[in-house]
Backbone as a chain_set.jsonl record, in Angstrom:
{"seq": "XXXXXXXXXXXXXXXXXXXXXXXXXXXXXXXXXXXXXXXXXXXXXXXXXXXXXXXXXXXXXXXXXXXXXXXXXXXXXXXXXXXXXXXXXXXXXXXXXXXXXXXXX", "coords": {"N": [[16.928, 11.658, -15.684], [16.3, 12.653, -12.358], [17.623, 15.491, -10.831], [18.674, 16.254, -7.666], [19.599, 18.275, -4.987], [20.383, 17.195, -2.136], [22.135, 17.94, -0.203], [22.136, 20.618, 0.252], [20.803, 21.639, 2.448], [21.419, 21.287, 5.919], [20.054, 19.197, 7.105], [19.511, 17.381, 5.14], [17.127, 17.318, 3.79], [14.569, 18.075, 1.388], [12.014, 20.329, 0.287], [8.864, 19.091, -0.8], [6.48, 19.7, -3.005], [3.171, 18.885, -3.389], [1.016, 18.137, -5.969], [-2.16, 17.832, -7.489], [-2.502, 15.912, -10.326], [-4.504, 16.177, -12.199], [-6.458, 18.224, -11.477], [-4.706, 20.247, -10.891], [-4.52, 21.452, -8.441], [-2.747, 22.473, -5.525], [-1.906, 20.223, -3.122], [-0.538, 19.527, -0.723], [2.393, 20.082, 1.358], [5.372, 18.451, 1.848], [8.331, 16.84, 3.179], [11.278, 15.451, 1.829], [13.883, 13.07, 1.987], [16.783, 11.539, 0.486], [16.261, 8.796, 0.592], [13.459, 8.687, 0.9], [12.599, 9.762, -1.538], [13.624, 7.817, -3.287], [12.154, 5.551, -2.489], [9.595, 6.427, -3.144], [9.811, 6.58, -5.945], [10.265, 3.892, -6.536], [7.99, 2.491, -5.496], [5.846, 3.893, -6.432], [4.109, 5.187, -4.788], [3.657, 8.048, -2.856], [6.137, 8.927, -0.597], [7.333, 10.311, 2.397], [9.723, 12.055, 4.527], [9.233, 12.03, 7.87], [9.495, 14.666, 9.958], [8.724, 15.009, 12.59], [8.39, 12.416, 13.606], [10.727, 11.298, 12.879], [11.221, 9.406, 10.84], [10.59, 7.44, 7.831], [7.496, 7.843, 6.08], [4.699, 6.693, 4.359], [2.344, 8.386, 2.601], [-0.994, 7.828, 3.327], [-0.774, 5.341, 4.439], [-2.038, 4.84, 6.839], [-4.619, 5.993, 6.619], [-5.519, 5.155, 4.131], [-5.69, 6.876, 2.066], [-3.888, 7.146, -0.3], [-1.256, 8.635, -2.283], [-0.821, 8.397, -5.529], [1.954, 8.232, -7.588], [2.581, 10.341, -10.336], [4.386, 12.056, -11.69], [7.704, 13.475, -11.209], [9.364, 16.46, -10.681], [12.219, 18.588, -10.536], [13.149, 21.799, -9.23], [14.706, 24.802, -10.647], [16.973, 25.209, -9.099], [17.493, 22.773, -8.1], [16.634, 22.051, -5.537], [14.084, 21.759, -4.595], [11.125, 19.866, -4.918], [8.543, 19.126, -7.265], [5.811, 17.253, -7.145], [3.637, 15.418, -8.946], [0.481, 13.95, -8.61], [-2.044, 11.323, -8.277], [-4.572, 11.525, -6.187], [-6.026, 9.434, -3.657], [-8.74, 10.016, -2.331], [-9.292, 12.437, 0.386], [-6.513, 14.614, 1.036], [-5.49, 16.043, 3.235], [-5.07, 15.654, 6.783], [-7.229, 16.621, 8.133], [-9.389, 16.015, 6.677], [-9.979, 17.456, 4.429], [-9.597, 18.218, 0.897], [-7.204, 19.53, 0.3], [-4.33, 20.7, 2.148], [-4.624, 23.312, 2.618], [-7.215, 23.943, 2.892], [-10.283, 25.754, 3.166], [-9.914, 28.201, 4.289], [-9.311, 31.674, 4.43], [-7.079, 34.433, 4.702]], "CA": [[17.13, 11.443, -14.257], [16.013, 13.814, -11.523], [18.762, 15.998, -10.067], [18.237, 16.869, -6.412], [20.719, 18.584, -4.098], [19.987, 16.918, -0.755], [23.167, 18.461, 0.693], [22.005, 22.073, 0.383], [20.402, 21.887, 3.832], [22.169, 20.415, 6.831], [19.255, 18.03, 7.493], [19.392, 16.477, 4.0], [15.734, 17.293, 3.343], [14.109, 19.067, 0.419], [10.561, 20.442, 0.241], [8.171, 18.396, -1.887], [5.154, 20.266, -3.229], [2.327, 17.837, -3.947], [-0.008, 18.725, -6.829], [-3.062, 16.918, -8.184], [-2.119, 15.937, -11.742], [-5.662, 16.504, -13.035], [-7.026, 19.539, -11.144], [-3.572, 21.163, -10.7], [-4.543, 22.005, -7.089], [-1.664, 22.109, -4.627], [-2.55, 19.445, -2.067], [0.188, 19.586, 0.544], [3.835, 20.223, 1.32], [6.068, 17.51, 2.714], [9.782, 16.872, 3.039], [11.862, 14.184, 1.406], [15.318, 12.859, 1.904], [17.083, 10.706, -0.67], [15.59, 7.501, 0.767], [12.029, 8.882, 0.643], [12.419, 9.907, -2.986], [13.876, 6.517, -3.912], [11.004, 4.681, -2.207], [8.491, 6.959, -3.954], [10.033, 6.18, -7.338], [10.155, 2.432, -6.637], [6.656, 1.975, -5.169], [4.852, 4.76, -7.08], [3.306, 5.772, -3.704], [4.478, 9.13, -2.329], [6.69, 8.693, 0.738], [8.011, 11.483, 2.945], [10.457, 11.925, 5.777], [8.497, 12.699, 8.944], [10.401, 15.383, 10.853], [8.286, 14.836, 13.979], [8.603, 11.022, 14.015], [12.083, 10.94, 12.493], [11.159, 8.159, 10.078], [9.844, 7.486, 6.583], [6.067, 7.489, 6.12], [4.009, 6.73, 3.075], [1.039, 9.038, 2.732], [-2.097, 6.907, 3.107], [-0.559, 4.036, 5.072], [-3.024, 4.687, 7.904], [-5.954, 6.405, 6.165], [-5.88, 4.576, 2.838], [-5.707, 7.959, 1.079], [-2.569, 7.178, -0.906], [-0.953, 9.544, -3.383], [-0.159, 7.646, -6.594], [2.908, 9.062, -8.306], [2.451, 10.563, -11.774], [5.678, 12.568, -12.153], [8.526, 14.236, -10.27], [10.196, 17.486, -11.298], [12.974, 19.414, -9.598], [13.174, 23.198, -9.661], [15.926, 25.246, -11.317], [18.089, 25.122, -8.154], [17.581, 21.368, -7.689], [16.462, 21.91, -4.094], [12.654, 21.634, -4.307], [10.473, 18.932, -5.828], [7.127, 19.223, -7.596], [5.373, 15.88, -7.349], [2.263, 15.35, -9.429], [-0.098, 12.71, -8.094], [-3.474, 11.019, -8.311], [-4.92, 11.245, -4.795], [-7.12, 8.511, -3.32], [-9.473, 10.632, -1.232], [-8.745, 13.68, 0.927], [-5.08, 14.595, 1.317], [-5.213, 16.585, 4.566], [-5.534, 14.853, 7.92], [-8.493, 17.185, 8.624], [-10.461, 15.523, 5.827], [-10.161, 18.303, 3.248], [-8.816, 17.792, -0.267], [-5.863, 20.107, 0.396], [-3.954, 21.15, 3.493], [-4.92, 24.73, 2.72], [-8.637, 24.049, 3.201], [-11.05, 26.86, 2.59], [-9.706, 29.406, 5.094], [-8.579, 32.787, 3.829], [-6.615, 35.425, 5.686]], "C": [[16.926, 12.748, -13.494], [17.282, 14.204, -10.772], [18.221, 16.705, -8.839], [19.453, 17.067, -5.526], [20.271, 18.415, -2.651], [20.988, 17.484, 0.247], [23.085, 19.968, 0.903], [21.622, 22.473, 1.807], [21.106, 20.877, 4.723], [21.39, 19.166, 7.227], [19.047, 17.044, 6.344], [17.991, 16.365, 3.442], [15.487, 18.375, 2.299], [12.585, 19.139, 0.489], [10.004, 19.72, -0.98], [6.746, 18.94, -1.959], [4.327, 19.204, -3.949], [1.16, 18.478, -4.686], [-0.849, 17.624, -7.471], [-2.788, 17.03, -9.681], [-3.274, 16.332, -12.659], [-6.179, 17.912, -12.757], [-5.967, 20.634, -11.057], [-3.595, 21.843, -9.339], [-3.317, 21.552, -6.311], [-2.305, 21.456, -3.411], [-1.856, 19.574, -0.721], [1.66, 19.862, 0.276], [4.408, 19.21, 2.296], [7.56, 17.656, 2.497], [10.285, 15.487, 2.687], [13.368, 14.214, 1.604], [15.544, 11.929, 0.715], [16.346, 9.364, -0.604], [14.096, 7.597, 0.465], [11.756, 9.013, -0.85], [12.603, 8.562, -3.686], [12.692, 5.571, -3.699], [9.786, 5.115, -3.018], [8.617, 6.487, -5.397], [9.851, 4.67, -7.525], [8.725, 1.934, -6.478], [5.545, 2.703, -5.902], [3.807, 5.271, -6.087], [4.179, 6.826, -3.037], [4.831, 8.859, -0.865], [7.49, 9.909, 1.152], [8.928, 11.077, 4.09], [9.67, 12.711, 6.817], [9.501, 13.34, 9.898], [10.014, 15.183, 12.307], [8.541, 13.418, 14.493], [9.999, 10.51, 13.671], [12.156, 9.595, 11.773], [10.46, 8.389, 8.745], [8.37, 7.21, 6.845], [5.47, 7.673, 4.734], [2.627, 7.314, 3.306], [-0.047, 8.023, 2.398], [-1.935, 5.579, 3.822], [-1.52, 3.787, 6.223], [-4.438, 4.927, 7.4], [-6.432, 5.674, 4.913], [-5.92, 5.611, 1.722], [-4.316, 8.142, 0.476], [-2.478, 8.252, -1.973], [-0.176, 8.745, -4.416], [0.705, 8.598, -7.415], [2.594, 9.12, -9.801], [3.793, 11.04, -12.328], [6.389, 13.314, -11.037], [9.38, 15.194, -11.078], [11.002, 18.178, -10.21], [13.018, 20.835, -10.142], [14.552, 23.556, -10.229], [17.159, 25.192, -10.418], [18.323, 23.698, -7.655], [17.439, 21.171, -6.178], [15.001, 21.895, -3.651], [12.047, 20.714, -5.362], [9.017, 19.317, -6.052], [6.704, 17.807, -7.952], [3.903, 15.892, -7.739], [1.716, 13.964, -9.124], [-1.548, 12.536, -8.506], [-3.84, 10.652, -6.879], [-6.079, 10.256, -4.679], [-7.838, 9.086, -2.11], [-8.8, 11.903, -0.749], [-7.251, 13.542, 1.24], [-4.783, 15.041, 2.743], [-5.771, 15.684, 5.663], [-6.844, 15.379, 8.512], [-9.683, 16.726, 7.795], [-10.735, 16.374, 4.607], [-9.254, 17.816, 2.119], [-7.391, 18.314, -0.232], [-5.592, 20.525, 1.837], [-4.186, 22.644, 3.675], [-6.416, 24.971, 2.936], [-9.32, 25.202, 2.506], [-10.878, 28.156, 3.371], [-8.902, 30.433, 4.317], [-8.17, 33.752, 4.926], [-7.33, 36.725, 5.456]], "O": [[17.339, 13.815, -13.947], [17.934, 13.362, -10.155], [17.418, 17.632, -8.943], [20.246, 16.146, -5.332], [19.833, 19.373, -2.014], [20.703, 17.502, 1.444], [23.882, 20.533, 1.652], [22.057, 23.509, 2.309], [21.356, 19.742, 4.314], [21.99, 18.174, 7.641], [18.466, 15.979, 6.549], [17.687, 15.428, 2.704], [16.105, 19.44, 2.319], [11.931, 18.123, 0.725], [10.603, 19.739, -2.055], [5.919, 18.674, -1.087], [4.734, 18.687, -4.989], [0.407, 19.264, -4.111], [-0.32, 16.615, -7.937], [-2.836, 18.125, -10.241], [-3.042, 16.778, -13.782], [-6.327, 18.711, -13.682], [-6.292, 21.818, -11.139], [-2.776, 22.728, -9.088], [-2.893, 20.401, -6.414], [-3.146, 22.06, -2.746], [-2.516, 19.715, 0.309], [2.112, 19.875, -0.869], [3.97, 19.129, 3.443], [8.001, 18.501, 1.718], [9.78, 14.481, 3.184], [14.027, 15.236, 1.414], [14.596, 11.572, 0.017], [15.868, 8.861, -1.62], [13.527, 6.697, -0.153], [10.795, 8.442, -1.365], [11.827, 8.21, -4.574], [12.278, 4.873, -4.624], [9.036, 4.278, -3.52], [7.637, 6.045, -5.998], [9.342, 4.227, -8.554], [8.284, 1.06, -7.226], [4.425, 2.199, -5.991], [2.741, 5.736, -6.492], [5.323, 6.541, -2.684], [3.968, 8.602, -0.025], [8.239, 10.471, 0.353], [8.918, 9.937, 4.556], [9.463, 13.915, 6.666], [10.265, 12.643, 10.566], [10.883, 15.187, 13.179], [8.868, 13.228, 15.664], [10.404, 9.434, 14.11], [13.022, 8.764, 12.05], [9.81, 9.416, 8.551], [8.032, 6.429, 7.735], [5.71, 8.666, 4.048], [1.844, 6.8, 4.105], [-0.034, 7.426, 1.322], [-2.859, 4.765, 3.821], [-1.792, 2.634, 6.554], [-5.351, 4.162, 7.711], [-7.636, 5.589, 4.67], [-6.156, 5.268, 0.564], [-3.653, 9.153, 0.706], [-3.49, 8.717, -2.497], [1.0, 8.446, -4.21], [0.237, 9.639, -7.876], [2.372, 8.095, -10.445], [4.285, 10.499, -13.318], [5.776, 13.732, -10.055], [10.038, 14.798, -12.04], [10.524, 18.337, -9.087], [12.937, 21.054, -11.351], [15.449, 22.715, -10.281], [18.281, 25.136, -10.921], [19.246, 23.45, -6.878], [18.033, 20.259, -5.602], [14.714, 22.006, -2.459], [12.404, 20.772, -6.539], [8.341, 19.779, -5.133], [7.175, 17.233, -8.934], [3.041, 16.317, -6.97], [2.378, 12.949, -9.342], [-2.191, 13.457, -9.009], [-3.462, 9.582, -6.4], [-6.993, 10.25, -5.503], [-7.567, 8.68, -0.98], [-7.862, 12.396, -1.375], [-6.792, 12.479, 1.658], [-3.909, 14.47, 3.394], [-6.806, 15.04, 5.492], [-7.497, 14.687, 9.292], [-10.833, 16.997, 8.139], [-11.629, 16.057, 3.823], [-8.278, 17.102, 2.349], [-6.467, 17.633, -0.678], [-6.514, 20.682, 2.637], [-3.969, 23.181, 4.762], [-6.827, 26.112, 3.145], [-8.965, 25.572, 1.387], [-11.617, 29.114, 3.144], [-7.936, 30.098, 3.632], [-8.84, 33.867, 5.952], [-7.091, 37.697, 6.173]]}, "num_chains": 1, "name": "protein.A"}
């Protein structure tokens, strides 16, 4: 069973790092509350808590670019998740595979 400390932050959210299970590329960062994690585990589609819309959202519900769940790991402090996925198309809303694109500083 995954141990996650949702009470560490006052908003009840934990960062969720999304990684392609095959390429190992980091695709995006989202936030989950307990409900988002539970829905992800039940549906096998990654679901986040949208801080801007103040609601749950399943990645791909509009674009069709779902993130199929492969595994979920928590870090040593139980306050960050590593979620390995199989992406269906680009992950970023800009159309790139990752939210980090190809820009370098």
